[in-house]
PDB file of C-alpha atoms in Angstrom:
ATOM      1  CA  ASP A   1      28.359  36.939  -4.736  1.00 85.00           C
ATOM      2  CA  ILE A   2      30.275  36.054  -1.947  1.00 88.00           C
ATOM      3  CA  TYR A   3      29.527  37.749   1.631  1.00 91.00           C
ATOM      4  CA  THR A   4      31.147  37.746   4.932  1.00 89.00           C
ATOM      5  CA  MET A   5      29.050  36.312   8.028  1.00 92.00           C
ATOM      6  CA  GLY A   6      28.034  39.957   8.907  1.00 93.00           C
ATOM      7  CA  GLY A   7      26.884  40.684   5.667  1.00 93.00           C
ATOM      8  CA  ALA A   8      29.442  42.536   3.844  1.00 93.00           C
ATOM      9  CA  TYR A   9      30.009  41.960   0.106  1.00 93.00           C
ATOM     10  CA  LYS A  10      33.767  39.739  -0.575  1.00 91.00           C
ATOM     11  CA  GLY A  11      33.562  39.101  -4.317  1.00 88.00           C
ATOM     12  CA  SER A  12      32.401  37.086  -7.174  1.00 89.00           C
ATOM     13  CA  LEU A  13      33.193  33.808  -8.544  1.00 88.00           C
ATOM     14  CA  ALA A  14      35.733  34.257 -11.326  1.00 79.00           C
ATOM     15  CA  ALA A  15      33.669  32.989 -14.260  1.00 80.00           C
ATOM     16  CA  PRO A  16      30.313  33.748 -15.442  1.00 81.00           C
ATOM     17  CA  VAL A  17      27.284  31.460 -13.868  1.00 91.00           C
ATOM     18  CA  THR A  18      24.297  32.500 -16.125  1.00 91.00           C
ATOM     19  CA  MET A  19      21.471  30.748 -14.335  1.00 93.00           C
ATOM     20  CA  PRO A  20      22.801  29.265 -11.031  1.00 93.00           C
ATOM     21  CA  GLU A  21      20.392  26.417  -9.264  1.00 95.00           C
ATOM     22  CA  ASP A  22      22.546  25.340  -6.455  1.00 96.00           C
ATOM     23  CA  ILE A  23      25.778  25.302  -4.468  1.00 96.00           C
ATOM     24  CA  ALA A  24      27.784  22.368  -2.944  1.00 97.00           C
ATOM     25  CA  PHE A  25      31.487  22.430  -1.088  1.00 96.00           C
ATOM     26  CA  ALA A  26      33.924  19.933  -1.008  1.00 96.00           C
ATOM     27  CA  GLU A  27      35.752  21.497   1.841  1.00 93.00           C
ATOM     28  CA  HIS A  28      38.634  18.660   1.945  1.00 91.00           C
ATOM     29  CA  GLN A  29      38.912  18.983  -1.869  1.00 93.00           C
ATOM     30  CA  SER A  30      38.721  22.936  -1.548  1.00 95.00           C
ATOM     31  CA  LEU A  31      36.106  22.846  -4.351  1.00 97.00           C
ATOM     32  CA  ILE A  32      32.854  24.570  -5.134  1.00 97.00           C
ATOM     33  CA  PHE A  33      30.411  23.531  -7.433  1.00 97.00           C
ATOM     34  CA  VAL A  34      27.599  25.243  -8.850  1.00 97.00           C
ATOM     35  CA  THR A  35      24.808  23.930 -10.942  1.00 97.00           C
ATOM     36  CA  ASP A  36      23.818  26.157 -14.393  1.00 97.00           C
ATOM     37  CA  GLY A  37      20.746  25.583 -15.899  1.00 94.00           C
ATOM     38  CA  SER A  38      21.308  27.548 -18.933  1.00 94.00           C
ATOM     39  CA  ASP A  39      24.205  25.783 -19.707  1.00 96.00           C
ATOM     40  CA  HIS A  40      23.438  22.351 -18.413  1.00 97.00           C
ATOM     41  CA  THR A  41      26.568  22.040 -16.455  1.00 97.00           C
ATOM     42  CA  VAL A  42      28.044  21.811 -13.526  1.00 98.00           C
ATOM     43  CA  LYS A  43      31.098  24.455 -13.130  1.00 97.00           C
ATOM     44  CA  VAL A  44      33.884  23.858 -10.485  1.00 97.00           C
ATOM     45  CA  PHE A  45      35.773  26.687  -8.457  1.00 96.00           C
ATOM     46  CA  ASP A  46      38.471  26.653  -6.047  1.00 95.00           C
ATOM     47  CA  LEU A  47      37.213  27.221  -2.872  1.00 93.00           C
ATOM     48  CA  LYS A  48      40.140  29.492  -1.785  1.00 93.00           C
ATOM     49  CA  THR A  49      40.419  31.674  -4.432  1.00 92.00           C
ATOM     50  CA  TRP A  50      36.972  31.715  -6.334  1.00 93.00           C
ATOM     51  CA  LYS A  51      38.697  30.768  -9.718  1.00 95.00           C
ATOM     52  CA  TYR A  52      36.983  28.536 -12.041  1.00 96.00           C
ATOM     53  CA  LEU A  53      38.753  25.172 -12.644  1.00 96.00           C
ATOM     54  CA  ARG A  54      36.463  23.212 -15.178  1.00 96.00           C
ATOM     55  CA  GLN A  55      32.724  22.447 -16.010  1.00 96.00           C
ATOM     56  CA  PHE A  56      31.072  19.270 -16.496  1.00 97.00           C
ATOM     57  CA  GLY A  57      28.163  18.024 -18.132  1.00 97.00           C
ATOM     58  CA  SER A  58      26.367  19.464 -21.295  1.00 97.00           C
ATOM     59  CA  LYS A  59      22.898  19.350 -22.713  1.00 98.00           C
ATOM     60  CA  GLY A  60      21.777  16.301 -23.433  1.00 98.00           C
ATOM     61  CA  SER A  61      19.905  12.613 -21.937  1.00 97.00           C
ATOM     62  CA  GLY A  62      22.902  10.478 -22.199  1.00 97.00           C
ATOM     63  CA  PRO A  63      24.874   9.489 -19.116  1.00 98.00           C
ATOM     64  CA  GLY A  64      27.005  12.564 -17.903  1.00 97.00           C
ATOM     65  CA  GLN A  65      24.703  15.009 -19.929  1.00 98.00           C
ATOM     66  CA  PHE A  66      21.707  17.267 -18.372  1.00 98.00           C
ATOM     67  CA  ASN A  67      18.730  18.693 -19.364  1.00 97.00           C
ATOM     68  CA  PHE A  68      18.392  21.723 -16.448  1.00 96.00           C
ATOM     69  CA  PRO A  69      20.665  20.773 -13.492  1.00 97.00           C
ATOM     70  CA  THR A  70      18.722  21.429 -10.182  1.00 95.00           C
ATOM     71  CA  GLY A  71      19.961  20.574  -6.827  1.00 96.00           C
ATOM     72  CA  ILE A  72      23.530  19.189  -5.836  1.00 98.00           C
ATOM     73  CA  ALA A  73      25.322  17.847  -2.669  1.00 98.00           C
ATOM     74  CA  TYR A  74      29.159  16.438  -2.144  1.00 98.00           C
ATOM     75  CA  ASP A  75      29.250  13.353  -0.214  1.00 97.00           C
ATOM     76  CA  PRO A  76      32.642  13.448   1.665  1.00 94.00           C
ATOM     77  CA  LEU A  77      32.703   9.619   2.577  1.00 95.00           C
ATOM     78  CA  SER A  78      32.512   8.396  -1.324  1.00 95.00           C
ATOM     79  CA  GLY A  79      33.953  11.997  -2.718  1.00 96.00           C
ATOM     80  CA  ASN A  80      31.168  11.916  -5.233  1.00 97.00           C
ATOM     81  CA  VAL A  81      29.007  14.801  -6.628  1.00 98.00           C
ATOM     82  CA  ILE A  82      25.251  14.105  -7.150  1.00 98.00           C
ATOM     83  CA  GLY A  83      23.398  16.411  -9.215  1.00 97.00           C
ATOM     84  CA  GLY A  84      19.750  16.688  -9.843  1.00 96.00           C
ATOM     85  CA  ASP A  85      18.649  16.574 -13.509  1.00 97.00           C
ATOM     86  CA  MET A  86      15.268  17.992 -13.769  1.00 96.00           C
ATOM     87  CA  MET A  87      14.044  17.563 -17.062  1.00 96.00           C
ATOM     88  CA  ASN A  88      15.613  13.866 -17.768  1.00 97.00           C
ATOM     89  CA  ARG A  89      13.897  13.219 -14.348  1.00 96.00           C
ATOM     90  CA  ARG A  90      16.981  11.964 -12.848  1.00 97.00           C
ATOM     91  CA  LEU A  91      19.808  11.979 -10.325  1.00 97.00           C
ATOM     92  CA  GLN A  92      23.408  11.723 -11.566  1.00 98.00           C
ATOM     93  CA  VAL A  93      26.461  10.900  -9.518  1.00 98.00           C
ATOM     94  CA  PHE A  94      29.802  11.887 -10.493  1.00 98.00           C
ATOM     95  CA  ASP A  95      33.352  11.346  -8.941  1.00 97.00           C
ATOM     96  CA  VAL A  96      35.214  14.721  -7.616  1.00 96.00           C
ATOM     97  CA  ASN A  97      36.626  15.229 -11.128  1.00 96.00           C
ATOM     98  CA  GLY A  98      33.322  15.214 -12.968  1.00 97.00           C
ATOM     99  CA  VAL A  99      33.392  11.695 -14.407  1.00 98.00           C
ATOM    100  CA  TRP A 100      29.756  10.030 -14.533  1.00 98.00           C
ATOM    101  CA  VAL A 101      29.744   7.268 -12.259  1.00 97.00           C
ATOM    102  CA  ARG A 102      25.848   6.044 -12.593  1.00 97.00           C
ATOM    103  CA  THR A 103      22.420   7.514 -12.357  1.00 96.00           C
ATOM    104  CA  ILE A 104      19.336   6.931 -10.083  1.00 96.00           C
ATOM    105  CA  THR A 105      15.888   7.021 -11.864  1.00 93.00           C
ATOM    106  CA  LYS A 106      13.456   5.442  -9.345  1.00 85.00           C
ATOM    107  CA  GLY A 107      12.285   6.151  -5.692  1.00 76.00           C
ATOM    108  CA  GLY A 108      10.208   4.192  -3.796  1.00 72.00           C
ATOM    109  CA  ASN A 109       7.269   2.856  -5.950  1.00 77.00           C
ATOM    110  CA  HIS A 110       7.911   5.902  -8.303  1.00 79.00           C
ATOM    111  CA  PRO A 111      10.117   7.171 -10.968  1.00 90.00           C
ATOM    112  CA  LEU A 112      11.709  10.532 -10.247  1.00 93.00           C
ATOM    113  CA  VAL A 113      10.031  13.333 -12.128  1.00 93.00           C
ATOM    114  CA  ARG A 114      10.832  16.800 -10.763  1.00 94.00           C
ATOM    115  CA  PRO A 115      13.931  16.181  -8.523  1.00 95.00           C
ATOM    116  CA  GLN A 116      15.050  19.469  -7.367  1.00 95.00           C
ATOM    117  CA  GLY A 117      17.347  19.539  -3.959  1.00 96.00           C
ATOM    118  CA  VAL A 118      19.774  17.303  -3.221  1.00 98.00           C
ATOM    119  CA  ASP A 119      21.616  16.444   0.397  1.00 97.00           C
ATOM    120  CA  VAL A 120      23.726  14.112   1.745  1.00 97.00           C
ATOM    121  CA  ASP A 121      23.653  12.846   5.478  1.00 96.00           C
ATOM    122  CA  LYS A 122      26.989  11.245   7.671  1.00 94.00           C
ATOM    123  CA  ALA A 123      26.516   8.098   6.245  1.00 95.00           C
ATOM    124  CA  GLY A 124      26.365   8.631   2.577  1.00 96.00           C
ATOM    125  CA  ASN A 125      22.617   8.413   1.868  1.00 96.00           C
ATOM    126  CA  ILE A 126      21.230  10.759  -0.646  1.00 97.00           C
ATOM    127  CA  TYR A 127      18.221  12.913  -0.028  1.00 97.00           C
ATOM    128  CA  VAL A 128      16.185  14.409  -3.027  1.00 97.00           C
ATOM    129  CA  VAL A 129      12.787  16.366  -3.376  1.00 96.00           C
ATOM    130  CA  ASP A 130      10.807  15.462  -6.154  1.00 94.00           C
ATOM    131  CA  SER A 131       8.483  18.441  -6.478  1.00 93.00           C
ATOM    132  CA  LEU A 132       5.891  16.830  -8.438  1.00 91.00           C
ATOM    133  CA  TRP A 133       5.330  13.684  -6.112  1.00 89.00           C
ATOM    134  CA  ALA A 134       5.625  16.145  -3.323  1.00 91.00           C
ATOM    135  CA  GLY A 135       8.126  13.727  -1.336  1.00 92.00           C
ATOM    136  CA  VAL A 136      11.655  13.160  -0.292  1.00 94.00           C
ATOM    137  CA  TYR A 137      13.299  10.328  -1.408  1.00 94.00           C
ATOM    138  CA  ILE A 138      15.991   8.643   0.524  1.00 95.00           C
ATOM    139  CA  PHE A 139      18.776   6.416  -1.425  1.00 96.00           C
ATOM    140  CA  ASP A 140      21.823   4.856   0.155  1.00 95.00           C
ATOM    141  CA  SER A 141      24.859   5.667  -1.521  1.00 93.00           C
ATOM    142  CA  ALA A 142      24.957   2.661  -4.203  1.00 93.00           C
ATOM    143  CA  GLY A 143      21.479   4.509  -5.311  1.00 93.00           C
ATOM    144  CA  ASN A 144      18.969   1.648  -3.735  1.00 93.00           C
ATOM    145  CA  SER A 145      15.710   3.265  -2.519  1.00 93.00           C
ATOM    146  CA  ILE A 146      15.406   3.592   1.500  1.00 93.00           C
ATOM    147  CA  ASP A 147      12.733   5.544   2.347  1.00 93.00           C
ATOM    148  CA  VAL A 148      10.344   8.216   0.999  1.00 92.00           C
ATOM    149  CA  LEU A 149       9.147  10.925   3.501  1.00 92.00           C
ATOM    150  CA  GLY A 150       5.880  12.685   2.956  1.00 91.00           C
ATOM    151  CA  GLU A 151       3.195  13.074   0.268  1.00 89.00           C
ATOM    152  CA  TYR A 152       1.250  15.985  -1.150  1.00 91.00           C
ATOM    153  CA  GLY A 153      -0.926  17.482   0.908  1.00 92.00           C
ATOM    154  CA  THR A 154      -1.250  20.543   3.139  1.00 92.00           C
ATOM    155  CA  GLY A 155      -1.580  18.649   6.670  1.00 93.00           C
ATOM    156  CA  ARG A 156       0.932  17.324   8.889  1.00 92.00           C
ATOM    157  CA  GLY A 157       3.661  15.217   7.646  1.00 88.00           C
ATOM    158  CA  GLN A 158       2.555  16.402   3.947  1.00 91.00           C
ATOM    159  CA  LEU A 159       4.485  18.582   1.216  1.00 92.00           C
ATOM    160  CA  ARG A 160       3.160  20.874  -1.524  1.00 91.00           C
ATOM    161  CA  THR A 161       5.698  21.545  -4.302  1.00 92.00           C
ATOM    162  CA  PRO A 162       8.632  21.227  -2.159  1.00 92.00           C
ATOM    163  CA  LEU A 163      12.181  22.676  -3.695  1.00 94.00           C
ATOM    164  CA  ASP A 164      14.505  21.745  -1.019  1.00 94.00           C
ATOM    165  CA  VAL A 165      16.146  19.531   1.412  1.00 96.00           C
ATOM    166  CA  ALA A 166      18.681  19.790   4.240  1.00 95.00           C
ATOM    167  CA  VAL A 167      20.022  17.150   6.660  1.00 95.00           C
ATOM    168  CA  ILE A 168      21.327  18.551   9.879  1.00 92.00           C
ATOM    169  CA  GLY A 169      22.695  15.666  11.960  1.00 84.00           C
ATOM    170  CA  ARG A 170      20.669  15.102  15.078  1.00 80.00           C
ATOM    171  CA  PHE A 171      18.456  17.615  14.267  1.00 89.00           C
ATOM    172  CA  GLY A 172      16.608  16.068  11.044  1.00 91.00           C
ATOM    173  CA  VAL A 173      15.767  16.418   7.517  1.00 93.00           C
ATOM    174  CA  PHE A 174      14.294  19.734   6.560  1.00 93.00           C
ATOM    175  CA  VAL A 175      11.755  20.376   3.702  1.00 94.00           C
TER     176      VAL A 175
END
């Protein structure tokens, strides 16, 4: 559903999304991307009219297929869409039209196990939360591992089942 900044209901996207997991916007392209866990796809809508345009992905484990898509982010520098593919234990990168570009499966010394929330910083670096490893994995735009933030625990700098990440410019990385 869509609301005004004041909380008034404006309407809904013009196609059913049964199990929305996350949403991303490509403002310059006037697109909305929504991961739908029920049919293992990413649905694409027009940002101005909210009309359904297309979808990409299907259930499976091959390139461009998902087994429960989770987080999603749009990188305005590359024009790519990055989607978490939780049960296939990977991130997938697509162009803005939904054409598969590459897969990312490892962060630091660990394989991705439960990728969830995804975000991209202004330099095009990709941040993904792995809820099982309890860390935030950082990749450059080519998918090379840069760093890992956090570790499992309840103390300072430790995470316990993190689900999402937001990179807010000069303010930092929020988990």
